[in-house]
mmCIF file of C-alpha atoms in Angstrom:
data_model
loop_
_atom_site.group_PDB
_atom_site.id
_atom_site.type_symbol
_atom_site.label_atom_id
_atom_site.label_comp_id
_atom_site.label_asym_id
_atom_site.label_seq_id
_atom_site.Cartn_x
_atom_site.Cartn_y
_atom_site.Cartn_z
ATOM 1 C CA UNK A 1 107.132 72.387 69.181
ATOM 2 C CA UNK A 2 105.740 75.499 70.819
ATOM 3 C CA UNK A 3 107.661 78.706 70.247
ATOM 4 C CA UNK A 4 108.719 81.403 72.670
ATOM 5 C CA UNK A 5 105.721 82.986 74.361
ATOM 6 C CA UNK A 6 105.573 86.576 75.529
ATOM 7 C CA UNK A 7 102.931 88.707 77.165
ATOM 8 C CA UNK A 8 101.496 91.213 76.975
ATOM 9 C CA UNK A 9 101.828 91.968 73.272
ATOM 10 C CA UNK A 10 101.190 95.665 73.725
ATOM 11 C CA UNK A 11 101.420 98.003 76.681
ATOM 12 C CA UNK A 12 100.859 101.736 77.002
ATOM 13 C CA UNK A 13 101.898 103.446 80.221
ATOM 14 C CA UNK A 14 102.689 106.925 81.419
ATOM 15 C CA UNK A 15 106.220 107.933 82.323
ATOM 16 C CA UNK A 16 107.232 107.114 85.876
ATOM 17 C CA UNK A 17 104.846 104.148 85.961
ATOM 18 C CA UNK A 18 106.102 100.588 86.229
ATOM 19 C CA UNK A 19 105.593 97.698 83.808
ATOM 20 C CA UNK A 20 106.461 94.025 83.666
ATOM 21 C CA UNK A 21 106.903 91.658 80.760
ATOM 22 C CA UNK A 22 106.759 87.871 80.845
ATOM 23 C CA UNK A 23 108.532 85.298 78.702
ATOM 24 C CA UNK A 24 108.259 81.533 78.471
ATOM 25 C CA UNK A 25 111.069 80.036 76.375
ATOM 26 C CA UNK A 26 111.048 76.902 74.274
ATOM 27 C CA UNK A 27 111.031 73.859 76.524
ATOM 28 C CA UNK A 28 114.514 72.669 77.375
ATOM 29 C CA UNK A 29 116.326 75.823 76.308
ATOM 30 C CA UNK A 30 118.717 76.789 79.073
ATOM 31 C CA UNK A 31 119.759 80.172 77.708
ATOM 32 C CA UNK A 32 117.309 83.051 77.612
ATOM 33 C CA UNK A 33 117.851 86.598 76.369
ATOM 34 C CA UNK A 34 115.975 89.866 76.726
ATOM 35 C CA UNK A 35 116.502 92.442 73.988
ATOM 36 C CA UNK A 36 115.318 95.992 73.475
ATOM 37 C CA UNK A 37 114.580 96.943 69.886
ATOM 38 C CA UNK A 38 114.008 100.593 69.110
ATOM 39 C CA UNK A 39 112.261 101.314 65.834
ATOM 40 C CA UNK A 40 114.681 101.107 62.925
ATOM 41 C CA UNK A 41 117.487 99.519 64.928
ATOM 42 C CA UNK A 42 118.752 96.036 65.600
ATOM 43 C CA UNK A 43 117.966 94.206 68.825
ATOM 44 C CA UNK A 44 120.128 95.380 71.735
ATOM 45 C CA UNK A 45 120.911 92.805 74.409
ATOM 46 C CA UNK A 46 119.724 93.734 77.875
ATOM 47 C CA UNK A 47 120.353 90.551 79.842
ATOM 48 C CA UNK A 48 121.289 86.923 79.289
ATOM 49 C CA UNK A 49 120.397 84.020 81.580
ATOM 50 C CA UNK A 50 121.825 80.509 81.679
ATOM 51 C CA UNK A 51 119.234 78.486 83.584
ATOM 52 C CA UNK A 52 118.454 80.743 86.572
ATOM 53 C CA UNK A 53 121.812 82.538 86.631
ATOM 54 C CA UNK A 54 122.745 85.826 84.972
ATOM 55 C CA UNK A 55 125.507 85.485 82.368
ATOM 56 C CA UNK A 56 125.583 89.084 81.161
ATOM 57 C CA UNK A 57 123.679 92.154 82.291
ATOM 58 C CA UNK A 58 126.251 94.760 81.347
ATOM 59 C CA UNK A 59 123.788 96.623 79.114
ATOM 60 C CA UNK A 60 120.872 96.569 81.560
ATOM 61 C CA UNK A 61 120.092 100.013 83.064
ATOM 62 C CA UNK A 62 119.994 98.643 86.569
ATOM 63 C CA UNK A 63 118.668 101.804 88.145
ATOM 64 C CA UNK A 64 115.319 101.153 86.501
ATOM 65 C CA UNK A 65 115.384 97.727 84.842
ATOM 66 C CA UNK A 66 115.366 94.380 86.601
ATOM 67 C CA UNK A 67 114.927 90.823 85.403
ATOM 68 C CA UNK A 68 114.657 87.419 86.965
ATOM 69 C CA UNK A 69 114.395 83.787 85.992
ATOM 70 C CA UNK A 70 113.854 82.180 89.361
ATOM 71 C CA UNK A 71 113.157 78.571 88.368
ATOM 72 C CA UNK A 72 115.271 78.553 85.236
ATOM 73 C CA UNK A 73 112.266 78.479 82.924
ATOM 74 C CA UNK A 74 110.111 81.557 82.428
ATOM 75 C CA UNK A 75 111.401 85.053 83.016
ATOM 76 C CA UNK A 76 110.121 88.528 83.811
ATOM 77 C CA UNK A 77 111.578 91.891 82.888
ATOM 78 C CA UNK A 78 110.501 94.952 84.844
ATOM 79 C CA UNK A 79 110.907 98.654 84.300
ATOM 80 C CA UNK A 80 110.386 100.995 87.222
ATOM 81 C CA UNK A 81 110.019 103.915 86.715
ATOM 82 C CA UNK A 82 109.587 104.078 82.952
ATOM 83 C CA UNK A 83 110.972 106.914 80.848
ATOM 84 C CA UNK A 84 109.886 108.116 77.421
ATOM 85 C CA UNK A 85 113.038 106.655 75.876
ATOM 86 C CA UNK A 86 112.014 103.172 77.039
ATOM 87 C CA UNK A 87 109.419 103.072 74.262
ATOM 88 C CA UNK A 88 110.491 100.073 72.194
ATOM 89 C CA UNK A 89 109.755 96.456 71.460
ATOM 90 C CA UNK A 90 111.052 94.097 74.135
ATOM 91 C CA UNK A 91 112.014 90.765 72.668
ATOM 92 C CA UNK A 92 112.676 87.549 74.495
ATOM 93 C CA UNK A 93 114.700 84.797 72.839
ATOM 94 C CA UNK A 94 115.842 81.337 73.828
ATOM 95 C CA UNK A 95 118.844 79.559 72.424
ATOM 96 C CA UNK A 96 118.950 76.240 70.633
ATOM 97 C CA UNK A 97 121.756 73.676 70.662
ATOM 98 C CA UNK A 98 123.543 75.334 67.730
ATOM 99 C CA UNK A 99 123.445 78.782 69.381
ATOM 100 C CA UNK A 100 120.631 79.901 67.109
ATOM 101 C CA UNK A 101 118.107 82.157 68.796
ATOM 102 C CA UNK A 102 114.355 81.729 68.684
ATOM 103 C CA UNK A 103 112.501 84.956 69.310
ATOM 104 C CA UNK A 104 109.092 85.529 70.785
ATOM 105 C CA UNK A 105 106.586 87.936 69.232
ATOM 106 C CA UNK A 106 107.753 90.768 71.495
ATOM 107 C CA UNK A 107 105.996 93.310 73.676
ATOM 108 C CA UNK A 108 105.530 96.745 72.146
ATOM 109 C CA UNK A 109 105.844 99.310 74.939
ATOM 110 C CA UNK A 110 104.715 102.898 74.506
ATOM 111 C CA UNK A 111 105.566 105.360 77.255
ATOM 112 C CA UNK A 112 103.614 108.614 77.124
ATOM 113 C CA UNK B 1 134.265 97.772 71.578
ATOM 114 C CA UNK B 2 133.267 95.448 68.807
ATOM 115 C CA UNK B 3 131.332 97.056 65.989
ATOM 116 C CA UNK B 4 129.135 95.432 63.375
ATOM 117 C CA UNK B 5 128.081 97.428 60.349
ATOM 118 C CA UNK B 6 125.695 96.397 57.641
ATOM 119 C CA UNK B 7 125.425 98.024 54.249
ATOM 120 C CA UNK B 8 123.314 99.234 52.703
ATOM 121 C CA UNK B 9 120.931 100.523 55.339
ATOM 122 C CA UNK B 10 118.020 100.444 52.885
ATOM 123 C CA UNK B 11 117.474 98.864 49.493
ATOM 124 C CA UNK B 12 114.520 99.149 47.180
ATOM 125 C CA UNK B 13 114.433 96.687 44.286
ATOM 126 C CA UNK B 14 111.996 95.750 41.591
ATOM 127 C CA UNK B 15 110.587 92.285 41.951
ATOM 128 C CA UNK B 16 112.857 89.895 40.104
ATOM 129 C CA UNK B 17 116.034 91.890 40.722
ATOM 130 C CA UNK B 18 118.850 90.579 42.862
ATOM 131 C CA UNK B 19 119.740 91.933 46.300
ATOM 132 C CA UNK B 20 122.885 91.768 48.416
ATOM 133 C CA UNK B 21 123.585 92.936 51.947
ATOM 134 C CA UNK B 22 126.983 92.978 53.577
ATOM 135 C CA UNK B 23 127.989 92.609 57.201
ATOM 136 C CA UNK B 24 131.379 93.876 58.339
ATOM 137 C CA UNK B 25 133.041 93.300 61.683
ATOM 138 C CA UNK B 26 135.959 95.112 63.249
ATOM 139 C CA UNK B 27 137.282 91.810 64.617
ATOM 140 C CA UNK B 28 137.800 88.256 63.357
ATOM 141 C CA UNK B 29 134.726 86.142 63.980
ATOM 142 C CA UNK B 30 134.325 82.545 65.064
ATOM 143 C CA UNK B 31 130.951 82.413 63.347
ATOM 144 C CA UNK B 32 128.165 84.624 62.059
ATOM 145 C CA UNK B 33 124.407 84.288 62.057
ATOM 146 C CA UNK B 34 121.772 85.821 59.801
ATOM 147 C CA UNK B 35 118.193 86.665 60.761
ATOM 148 C CA UNK B 36 115.193 88.031 58.892
ATOM 149 C CA UNK B 37 112.577 90.265 60.478
ATOM 150 C CA UNK B 38 109.360 90.889 58.588
ATOM 151 C CA UNK B 39 107.624 94.244 59.131
ATOM 152 C CA UNK B 40 105.873 94.082 62.502
ATOM 153 C CA UNK B 41 107.389 90.687 63.229
ATOM 154 C CA UNK B 42 110.250 89.265 65.213
ATOM 155 C CA UNK B 43 113.694 88.132 64.033
ATOM 156 C CA UNK B 44 113.769 84.631 62.581
ATOM 157 C CA UNK B 45 117.004 82.649 62.394
ATOM 158 C CA UNK B 46 118.130 81.901 58.838
ATOM 159 C CA UNK B 47 121.586 80.374 59.023
ATOM 160 C CA UNK B 48 124.930 80.185 60.797
ATOM 161 C CA UNK B 49 128.313 80.233 59.032
ATOM 162 C CA UNK B 50 131.418 78.912 60.735
ATOM 163 C CA UNK B 51 134.192 78.197 58.251
ATOM 164 C CA UNK B 52 136.393 80.666 56.401
ATOM 165 C CA UNK B 53 135.083 81.157 52.864
ATOM 166 C CA UNK B 54 132.002 79.065 53.586
ATOM 167 C CA UNK B 55 129.087 79.372 51.172
ATOM 168 C CA UNK B 56 125.616 78.075 52.002
ATOM 169 C CA UNK B 57 122.461 78.233 49.945
ATOM 170 C CA UNK B 58 118.813 78.186 50.908
ATOM 171 C CA UNK B 59 116.722 78.234 47.745
ATOM 172 C CA UNK B 60 117.234 81.767 46.356
ATOM 173 C CA UNK B 61 119.375 82.895 49.311
ATOM 174 C CA UNK B 62 123.169 82.541 49.223
ATOM 175 C CA UNK B 63 125.222 83.222 52.329
ATOM 176 C CA UNK B 64 128.983 83.671 52.306
ATOM 177 C CA UNK B 65 131.570 84.024 55.053
ATOM 178 C CA UNK B 66 134.680 85.984 54.116
ATOM 179 C CA UNK B 67 138.085 84.329 53.881
ATOM 180 C CA UNK B 68 139.368 86.472 56.740
ATOM 181 C CA UNK B 69 136.196 85.783 58.771
ATOM 182 C CA UNK B 70 135.579 89.497 59.268
ATOM 183 C CA UNK B 71 132.710 89.922 56.838
ATOM 184 C CA UNK B 72 129.763 88.126 55.366
ATOM 185 C CA UNK B 73 127.176 88.615 52.669
ATOM 186 C CA UNK B 74 123.621 87.560 51.978
ATOM 187 C CA UNK B 75 122.530 87.484 48.344
ATOM 188 C CA UNK B 76 118.966 86.976 47.182
ATOM 189 C CA UNK B 77 118.434 85.991 43.557
ATOM 190 C CA UNK B 78 115.299 87.171 41.780
ATOM 191 C CA UNK B 79 113.621 88.845 44.736
ATOM 192 C CA UNK B 80 109.968 88.255 45.493
ATOM 193 C CA UNK B 81 107.539 90.323 47.560
ATOM 194 C CA UNK B 82 107.852 87.718 50.301
ATOM 195 C CA UNK B 83 111.503 88.739 50.745
ATOM 196 C CA UNK B 84 110.467 92.108 52.202
ATOM 197 C CA UNK B 85 111.882 92.744 55.645
ATOM 198 C CA UNK B 86 115.027 93.653 57.513
ATOM 199 C CA UNK B 87 118.014 91.334 57.385
ATOM 200 C CA UNK B 88 120.324 91.306 60.395
ATOM 201 C CA UNK B 89 123.653 89.669 60.919
ATOM 202 C CA UNK B 90 124.634 88.691 64.455
ATOM 203 C CA UNK B 91 128.170 88.086 65.626
ATOM 204 C CA UNK B 92 129.591 86.612 68.829
ATOM 205 C CA UNK B 93 130.766 89.078 71.441
ATOM 206 C CA UNK B 94 132.744 87.536 74.219
ATOM 207 C CA UNK B 95 132.006 83.903 74.903
ATOM 208 C CA UNK B 96 128.291 83.620 75.235
ATOM 209 C CA UNK B 97 126.420 86.472 73.589
ATOM 210 C CA UNK B 98 125.746 87.905 70.157
ATOM 211 C CA UNK B 99 125.666 91.481 68.876
ATOM 212 C CA UNK B 100 123.200 92.298 66.145
ATOM 213 C CA UNK B 101 124.145 94.432 63.190
ATOM 214 C CA UNK B 102 122.375 97.586 62.132
ATOM 215 C CA UNK B 103 120.268 95.712 59.598
ATOM 216 C CA UNK B 104 119.407 96.195 55.936
ATOM 217 C CA UNK B 105 115.807 96.999 55.179
ATOM 218 C CA UNK B 106 114.657 95.505 51.891
ATOM 219 C CA UNK B 107 111.615 96.699 50.003
ATOM 220 C CA UNK B 108 110.491 94.852 46.908
ATOM 221 C CA UNK B 109 108.358 96.722 44.401
ATOM 222 C CA UNK B 110 105.903 94.555 42.496
#
């Protein structure tokens, strides 16, 4: 069974630029999460999808972050414009039948 | 809001020593999950506990859910260098999402 795929793995941008991350969950997983993980901290939930609908986006900074999962499968997370404090690893996870989460390798974003 | 604290924040042990990390919640939990994240890697699901006082073992790892379902522990017997990483607990928040704890970073000295 293929795992959660994410791309790119690394991205370096300047502040005020925009960036997009892509995630393809495990086949058949209806629930998809995007997390932000700052170095030395636990993953912080940004947004949760159930199929193509948003379940929770209360922690998403909506003035600069957006996410979509149009066909209920893969998802994109966008930041526009980026700030220095957005430097982090962005993790995508999909949820199995027992509510366990399977994480992708993450995208390490550096904003300079 | 709900808070999840893990102690200790860091632990250095000699290979062969035991290790325990604790996860404490401010509210009663329906279940708790544990994940391991290797340095430079992503979190990997280890186990989920559901019942009060539940104890589950995975080889050298022992997981326990408190009787009051407000805390949990992960104990590793005779640590090995492969145990290095950060151990996170994750607890339900609301109906459909989980909050991750602050994590305990384990270093094992050979």
